[in-house]
Amino acid sequence: MFKSKNLIFVFLTLTISSLQANTYIRDYTYTANSLDTRETSQIIALEQVKILLLNELGTHIRHVITMQNKSNGYSTANEDIEALSAGTVKAVLLEEDWKKPEYYIKARLEADPNEVARSLETLIENSKISKILKNERKEKNEAFKKIEELSHELKTATNSAELSKQYAETVRFISSIESYNRGRIARIKGQDSAIELLKEAANLNNGNAQYMLGEMYAYGDAGVVDMDRSKAWFKKSIPLLTKESKNDNIESQYNLGRLYSNPEFGFPNDKEAKNWLRKAVNNGHLDAHIQLAWMSPKSEAKRLNKIAHDLAYHLAVNNDIDACFILGELYQGAEGIKPNYLEAEKWLKCAASQDDLTAIEFLADLYYRDDTGMQSIVKLKSLIKSNLESNSYIYYLIGKMHLEGLGGADRNIRIAKIWLDLAKKTGNKSANNALQKLNQ
């Protein structure tokens, strides 16, 4: 079904000490089957040519990465190099031609050395982004396997129309994966591009992208709280999430459970929420344990939180960002877990050090609430980093600490106003409300 044409590999200069910009060009011809349309053929051909381009890029930069590993002590698996590259470079379509049953495509990829270096750092230091990038190829491989299975089923199918529908949906899902994951990464980094990338995936019927858009509009991550848009995206996501959940998509099961468990999202249904969260728990989703614990009687909540703690600990010792965050959350007094400020701080700092915005805000809250700690204001200020969305919330809390004289901060309205004004200018609405009250 898939056959590769000639390789044109154009590059400038590569040295071990200095990686110059390189251009890679590959062409590929896909032979369509009777289930394919022009659209599905184009998607499959483009995905295959991108794999070839990334393999070539991986070969080219492997020597540089090897040298970096020797100097910094890290090790990077060969398959991780391709995953890393996929998250930072984009293939540009140069030429395409559809002469049924063959779809010919030529594409170019340019590797920016600065992007490669930043991506390597992200892969090593940010386990959340690393997992997303490494899982992307796995998701695509599974989808391609499904395409092959559907192609074989065609020989004995009694309902070719239904088979064609499943085939087209699976191919479109492949096309949506990249946009969805880029949107997730942009959201983690607090980048404005998250909305447009997620919309691109959502319009290709990616249920998790539709859910995430609903969540972002509900929480104000889209720049404004818009519950009408939020509920519209949630409503649109339910049929797709349900279908994906029935096919054992763990993320879909978790998101569907969250959607039904939160009344503010507009579709409260405790029975359905618990049903899908239990399935996610049974499939090993860490966050699902905690979400389900919140909805469960004390004895069951204790059991779920204990399981989540034990599972998370084994991952957190290796700096897994999600596991670190979960432990930080649990040690703040989850049912069945003894509150421990130092442990909560330790594990939230683990996640915050990887620029997880939610972890930074949770850690900021922890410092703010520690009104007996005379160094809390110092710790809070240490969380401020350049160009982080979480800074606005930290400015707001520092302002409140000066208003109330907490955590070692002098009670000083003038200084409080300076911090609150900084928070207001960087988009914190609570700071704006606090300033209005002070100025009355």
Short mmCIF file of C-alpha atoms in Angstrom, two decimals, residues 5 20 57 72 85 132 152 164 210 213 254 258 313 317 340 382 423 425:
data_model
loop_
_atom_site.label_atom_id
_atom_site.label_comp_id
_atom_site.label_asym_id
_atom_site.label_seq_id
_atom_site.Cartn_x
_atom_site.Cartn_y
_atom_site.Cartn_z
CA LYS A 5 10.08 7.40 -3.97
CA GLN A 20 23.36 24.84 10.95
CA LEU A 57 16.23 14.78 10.60
CA ASN A 72 25.11 16.93 30.56
CA SER A 85 11.60 16.80 16.30
CA ILE A 132 2.62 14.07 24.79
CA HIS A 152 -8.65 -6.17 5.05
CA SER A 164 -16.13 3.47 4.53
CA GLN A 210 -13.61 19.87 21.70
CA LEU A 213 -11.97 24.09 24.24
CA TYR A 254 -11.44 10.73 31.97
CA ARG A 258 -15.02 15.26 34.32
CA TYR A 313 5.09 8.06 44.06
CA VAL A 317 10.75 9.86 42.01
CA ASN A 340 2.04 17.33 55.17
CA SER A 382 10.82 33.16 43.99
CA ALA A 423 -1.44 41.86 38.60
CA LYS A 425 -2.10 45.01 34.16
#
